[in-house]
PDB file of C-alpha atoms in Angstrom:
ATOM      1  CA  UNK A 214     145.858 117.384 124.906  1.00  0.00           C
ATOM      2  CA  UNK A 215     146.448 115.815 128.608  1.00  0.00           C
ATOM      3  CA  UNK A 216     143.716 114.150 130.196  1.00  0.00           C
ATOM      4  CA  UNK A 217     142.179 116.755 132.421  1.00  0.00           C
ATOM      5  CA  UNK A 218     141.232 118.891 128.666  1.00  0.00           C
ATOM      6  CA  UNK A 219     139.865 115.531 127.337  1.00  0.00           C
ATOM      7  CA  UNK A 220     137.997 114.815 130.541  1.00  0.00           C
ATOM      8  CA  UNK A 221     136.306 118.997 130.906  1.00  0.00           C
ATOM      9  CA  UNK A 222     135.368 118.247 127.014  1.00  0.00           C
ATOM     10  CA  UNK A 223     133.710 115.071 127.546  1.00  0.00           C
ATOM     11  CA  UNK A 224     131.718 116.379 130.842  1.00  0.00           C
ATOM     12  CA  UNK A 225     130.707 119.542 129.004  1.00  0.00           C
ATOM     13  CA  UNK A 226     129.642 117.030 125.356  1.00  0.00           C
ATOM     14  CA  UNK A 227     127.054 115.563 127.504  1.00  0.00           C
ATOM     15  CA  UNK A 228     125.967 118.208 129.100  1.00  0.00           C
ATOM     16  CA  UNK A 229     125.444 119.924 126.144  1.00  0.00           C
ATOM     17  CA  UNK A 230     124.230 117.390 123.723  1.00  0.00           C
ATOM     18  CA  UNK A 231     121.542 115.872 125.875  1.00  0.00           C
ATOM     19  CA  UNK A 232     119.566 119.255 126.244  1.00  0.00           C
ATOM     20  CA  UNK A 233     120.099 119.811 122.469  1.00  0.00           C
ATOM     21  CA  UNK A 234     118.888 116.555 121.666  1.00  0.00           C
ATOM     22  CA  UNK A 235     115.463 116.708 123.882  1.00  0.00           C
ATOM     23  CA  UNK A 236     115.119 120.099 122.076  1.00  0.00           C
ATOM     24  CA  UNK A 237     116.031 118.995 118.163  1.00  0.00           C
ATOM     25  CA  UNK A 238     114.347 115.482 117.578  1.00  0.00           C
ATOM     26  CA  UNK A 239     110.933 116.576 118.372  1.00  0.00           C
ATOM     27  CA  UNK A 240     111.001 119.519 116.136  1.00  0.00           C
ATOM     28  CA  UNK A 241     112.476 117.461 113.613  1.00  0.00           C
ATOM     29  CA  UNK A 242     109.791 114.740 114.226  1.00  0.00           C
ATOM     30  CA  UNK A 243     106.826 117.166 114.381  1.00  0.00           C
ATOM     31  CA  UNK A 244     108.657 119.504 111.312  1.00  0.00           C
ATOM     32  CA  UNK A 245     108.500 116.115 109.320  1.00  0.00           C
ATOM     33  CA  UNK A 246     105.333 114.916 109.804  1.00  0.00           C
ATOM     34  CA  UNK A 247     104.004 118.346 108.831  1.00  0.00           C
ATOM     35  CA  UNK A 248     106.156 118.486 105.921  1.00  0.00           C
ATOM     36  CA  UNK A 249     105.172 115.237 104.782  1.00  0.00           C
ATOM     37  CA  UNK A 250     101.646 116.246 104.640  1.00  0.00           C
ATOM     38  CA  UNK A 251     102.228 119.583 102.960  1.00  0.00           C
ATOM     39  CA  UNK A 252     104.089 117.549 100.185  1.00  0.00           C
ATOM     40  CA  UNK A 253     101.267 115.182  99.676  1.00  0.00           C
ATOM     41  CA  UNK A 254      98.948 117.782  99.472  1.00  0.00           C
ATOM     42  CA  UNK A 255     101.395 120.300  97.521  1.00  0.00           C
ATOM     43  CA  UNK A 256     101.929 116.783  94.959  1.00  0.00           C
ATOM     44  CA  UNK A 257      98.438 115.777  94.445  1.00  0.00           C
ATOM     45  CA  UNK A 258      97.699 120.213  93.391  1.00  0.00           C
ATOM     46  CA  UNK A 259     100.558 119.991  90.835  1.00  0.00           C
ATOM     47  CA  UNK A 260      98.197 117.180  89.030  1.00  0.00           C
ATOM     48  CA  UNK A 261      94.928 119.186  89.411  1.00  0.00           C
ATOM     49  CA  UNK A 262      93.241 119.812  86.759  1.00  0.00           C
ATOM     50  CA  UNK A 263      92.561 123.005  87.946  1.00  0.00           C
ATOM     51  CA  UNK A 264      95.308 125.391  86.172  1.00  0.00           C
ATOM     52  CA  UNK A 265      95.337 128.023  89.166  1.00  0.00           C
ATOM     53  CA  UNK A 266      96.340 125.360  91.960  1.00  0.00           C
ATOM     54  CA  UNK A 267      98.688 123.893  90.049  1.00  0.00           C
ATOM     55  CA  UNK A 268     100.382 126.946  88.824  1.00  0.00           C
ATOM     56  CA  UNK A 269     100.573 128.450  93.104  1.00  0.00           C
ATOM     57  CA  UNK A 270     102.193 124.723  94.181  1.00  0.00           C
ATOM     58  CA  UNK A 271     104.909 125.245  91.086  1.00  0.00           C
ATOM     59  CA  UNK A 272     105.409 129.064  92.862  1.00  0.00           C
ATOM     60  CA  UNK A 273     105.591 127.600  95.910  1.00  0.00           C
ATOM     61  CA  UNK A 274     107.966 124.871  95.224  1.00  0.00           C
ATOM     62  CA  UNK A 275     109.791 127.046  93.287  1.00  0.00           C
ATOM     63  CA  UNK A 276     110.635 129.943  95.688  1.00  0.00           C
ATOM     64  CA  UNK A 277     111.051 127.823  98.729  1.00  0.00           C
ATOM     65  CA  UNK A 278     113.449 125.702  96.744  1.00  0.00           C
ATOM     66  CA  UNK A 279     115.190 128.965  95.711  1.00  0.00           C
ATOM     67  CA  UNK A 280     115.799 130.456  98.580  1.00  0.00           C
ATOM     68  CA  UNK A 281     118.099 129.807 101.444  1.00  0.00           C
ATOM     69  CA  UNK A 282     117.124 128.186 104.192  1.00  0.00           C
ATOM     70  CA  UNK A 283     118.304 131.369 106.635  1.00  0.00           C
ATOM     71  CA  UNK A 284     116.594 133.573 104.823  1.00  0.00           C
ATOM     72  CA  UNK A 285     113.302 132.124 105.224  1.00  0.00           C
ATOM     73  CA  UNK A 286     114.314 132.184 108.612  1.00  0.00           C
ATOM     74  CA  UNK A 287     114.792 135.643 108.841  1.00  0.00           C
ATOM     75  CA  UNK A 288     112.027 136.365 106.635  1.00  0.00           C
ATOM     76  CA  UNK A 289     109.420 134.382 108.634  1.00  0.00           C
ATOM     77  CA  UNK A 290     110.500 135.273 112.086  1.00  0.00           C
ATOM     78  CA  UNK A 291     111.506 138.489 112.150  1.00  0.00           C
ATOM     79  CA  UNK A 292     108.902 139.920 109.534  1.00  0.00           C
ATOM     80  CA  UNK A 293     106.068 137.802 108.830  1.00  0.00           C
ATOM     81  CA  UNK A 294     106.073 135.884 112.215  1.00  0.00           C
ATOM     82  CA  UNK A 295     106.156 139.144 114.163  1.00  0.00           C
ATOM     83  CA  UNK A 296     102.652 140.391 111.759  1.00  0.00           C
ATOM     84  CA  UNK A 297     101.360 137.116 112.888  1.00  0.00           C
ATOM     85  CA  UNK A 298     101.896 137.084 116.016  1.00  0.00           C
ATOM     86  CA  UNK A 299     104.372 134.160 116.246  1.00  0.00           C
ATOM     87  CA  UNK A 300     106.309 134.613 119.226  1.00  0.00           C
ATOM     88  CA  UNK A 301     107.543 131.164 120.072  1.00  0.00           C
ATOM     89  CA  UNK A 302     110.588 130.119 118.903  1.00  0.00           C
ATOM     90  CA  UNK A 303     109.782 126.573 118.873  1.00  0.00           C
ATOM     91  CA  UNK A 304     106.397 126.943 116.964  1.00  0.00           C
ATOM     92  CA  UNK A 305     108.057 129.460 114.214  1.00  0.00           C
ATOM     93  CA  UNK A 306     110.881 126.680 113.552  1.00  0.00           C
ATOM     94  CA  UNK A 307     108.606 124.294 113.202  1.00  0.00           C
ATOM     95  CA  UNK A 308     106.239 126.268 110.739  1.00  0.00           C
ATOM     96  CA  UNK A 309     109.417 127.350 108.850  1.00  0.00           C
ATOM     97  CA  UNK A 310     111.213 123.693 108.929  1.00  0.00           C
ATOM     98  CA  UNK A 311     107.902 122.461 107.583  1.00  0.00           C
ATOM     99  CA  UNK A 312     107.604 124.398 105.074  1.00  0.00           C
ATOM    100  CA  UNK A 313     110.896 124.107 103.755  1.00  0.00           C
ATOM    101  CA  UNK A 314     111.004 120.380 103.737  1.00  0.00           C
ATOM    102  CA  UNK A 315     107.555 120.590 102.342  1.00  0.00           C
ATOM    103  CA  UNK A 316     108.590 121.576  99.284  1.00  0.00           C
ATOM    104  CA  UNK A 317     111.806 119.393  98.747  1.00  0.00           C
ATOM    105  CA  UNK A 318     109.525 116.271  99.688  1.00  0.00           C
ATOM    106  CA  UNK A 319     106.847 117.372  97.114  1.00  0.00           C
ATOM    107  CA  UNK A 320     109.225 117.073  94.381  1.00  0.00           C
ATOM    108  CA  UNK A 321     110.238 113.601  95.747  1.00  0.00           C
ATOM    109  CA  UNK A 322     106.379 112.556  95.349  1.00  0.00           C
ATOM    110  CA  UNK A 323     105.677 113.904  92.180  1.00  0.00           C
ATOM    111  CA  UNK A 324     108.899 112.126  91.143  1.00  0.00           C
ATOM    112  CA  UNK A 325     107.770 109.207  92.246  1.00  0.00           C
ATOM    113  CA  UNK A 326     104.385 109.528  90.970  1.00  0.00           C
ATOM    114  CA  UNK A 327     105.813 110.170  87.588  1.00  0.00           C
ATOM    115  CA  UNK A 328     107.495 107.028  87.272  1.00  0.00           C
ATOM    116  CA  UNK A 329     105.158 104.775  87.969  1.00  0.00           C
ATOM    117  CA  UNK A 330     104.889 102.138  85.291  1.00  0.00           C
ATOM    118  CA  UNK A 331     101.137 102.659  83.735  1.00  0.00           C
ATOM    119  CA  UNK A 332     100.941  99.274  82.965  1.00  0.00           C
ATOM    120  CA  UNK A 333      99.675  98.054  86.593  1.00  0.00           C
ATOM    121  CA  UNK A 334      97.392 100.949  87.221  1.00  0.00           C
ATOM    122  CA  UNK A 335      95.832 100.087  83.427  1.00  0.00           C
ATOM    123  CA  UNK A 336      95.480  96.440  85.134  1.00  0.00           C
ATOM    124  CA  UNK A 337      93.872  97.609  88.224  1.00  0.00           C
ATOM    125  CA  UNK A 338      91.276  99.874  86.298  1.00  0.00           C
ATOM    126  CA  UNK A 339      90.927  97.078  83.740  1.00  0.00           C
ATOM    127  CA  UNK A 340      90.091  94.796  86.829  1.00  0.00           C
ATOM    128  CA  UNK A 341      87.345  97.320  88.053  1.00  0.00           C
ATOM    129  CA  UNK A 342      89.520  98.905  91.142  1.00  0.00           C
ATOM    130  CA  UNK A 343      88.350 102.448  91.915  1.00  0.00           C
ATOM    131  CA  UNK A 344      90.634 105.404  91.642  1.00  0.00           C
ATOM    132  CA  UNK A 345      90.945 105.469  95.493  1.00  0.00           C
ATOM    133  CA  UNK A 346      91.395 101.840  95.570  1.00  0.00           C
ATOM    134  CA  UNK A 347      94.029 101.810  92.780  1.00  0.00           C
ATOM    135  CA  UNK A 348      95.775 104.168  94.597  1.00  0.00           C
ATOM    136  CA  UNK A 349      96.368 102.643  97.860  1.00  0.00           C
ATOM    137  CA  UNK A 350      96.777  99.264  96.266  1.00  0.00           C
ATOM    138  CA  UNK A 351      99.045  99.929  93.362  1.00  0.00           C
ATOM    139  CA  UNK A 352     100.059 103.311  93.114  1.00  0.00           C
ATOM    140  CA  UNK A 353     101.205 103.894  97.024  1.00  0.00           C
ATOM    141  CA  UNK A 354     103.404 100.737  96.933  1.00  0.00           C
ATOM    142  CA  UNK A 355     105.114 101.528  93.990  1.00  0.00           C
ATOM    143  CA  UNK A 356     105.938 105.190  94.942  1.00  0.00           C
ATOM    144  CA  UNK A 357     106.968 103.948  98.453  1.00  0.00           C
ATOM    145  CA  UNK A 358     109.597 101.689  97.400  1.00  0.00           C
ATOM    146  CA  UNK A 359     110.684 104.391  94.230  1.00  0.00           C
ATOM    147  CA  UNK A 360     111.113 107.055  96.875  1.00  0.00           C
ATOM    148  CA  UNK A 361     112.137 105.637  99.964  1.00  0.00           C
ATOM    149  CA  UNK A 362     115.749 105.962  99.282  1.00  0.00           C
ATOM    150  CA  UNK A 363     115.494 109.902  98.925  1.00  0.00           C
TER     151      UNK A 363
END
């Protein structure tokens, strides 16, 4: 390629990659944070001892996690975002993003739930911490460190 080529390729990079990247990191910031608290929520259900709850998050988990990513897409904007009254483009990727990571980061946290070592949160009850406070103390740590590589 001769310079001019290299040159109308670089000018046109920028131009193009500096919209796209004021458009893509805040819906992948926003998309995240939302997801993140769908999969806490969607985590803590699958341990409910309330059989109906846990049995939807397993459905839930288990079709989004089936299904390709476009044809959620397609699903959600053209069909069910259309009977909602979703118009925006930016608001329907972020509901769909959301709840498509949603369900991948669920599994991560019950993961990491599940392989916690009992023996500290036996301690921590032993030593009179409440559930809450057992939790944040011992639990959280543990599952941070577990599941901050994924």
């Amino acid at each position: 390629m001769s310079d001019r080529v290299l040159g109308i390729l670089a000018d046109s990079f920028v131009q193009i990659l500096i919209p796209g990247l004021t458009a893509t990191i805040p819906l992948a910031l926003i998309s995240f944070v939302l997801a993140l608290g769908i999969a806490v929520v969607v985590a803590l259900v699958q341990y409910a001892r309330i059989p109906v709850l846990r049995q939807l998050a397993r459905l839930y988990i288990w079709i989004i996690r089936g299904t390709p990513l476009i044809a959620q897409i397609y699903l959600f904007y053209y069909i069910i975002g259309t009977a909602w009254g979703v118009e925006n483009r930016v608001v329907a990727g972020i509901i769909i993003l959301s709840v498509f990571a949603g369900a991948y980061i669920a599994e991560i946290v019950r993961a990491g739930y599940e392989s916690l070592d009992r023996g500290p949160l036996e301690a921590a009850r032993a030593l009179g911490l409440t559930r809450v406070q057992t939790a944040v103390s011992v639990a959280l740590p543990q599952m941070v460190t577990r599941t901050l590589p994924a």
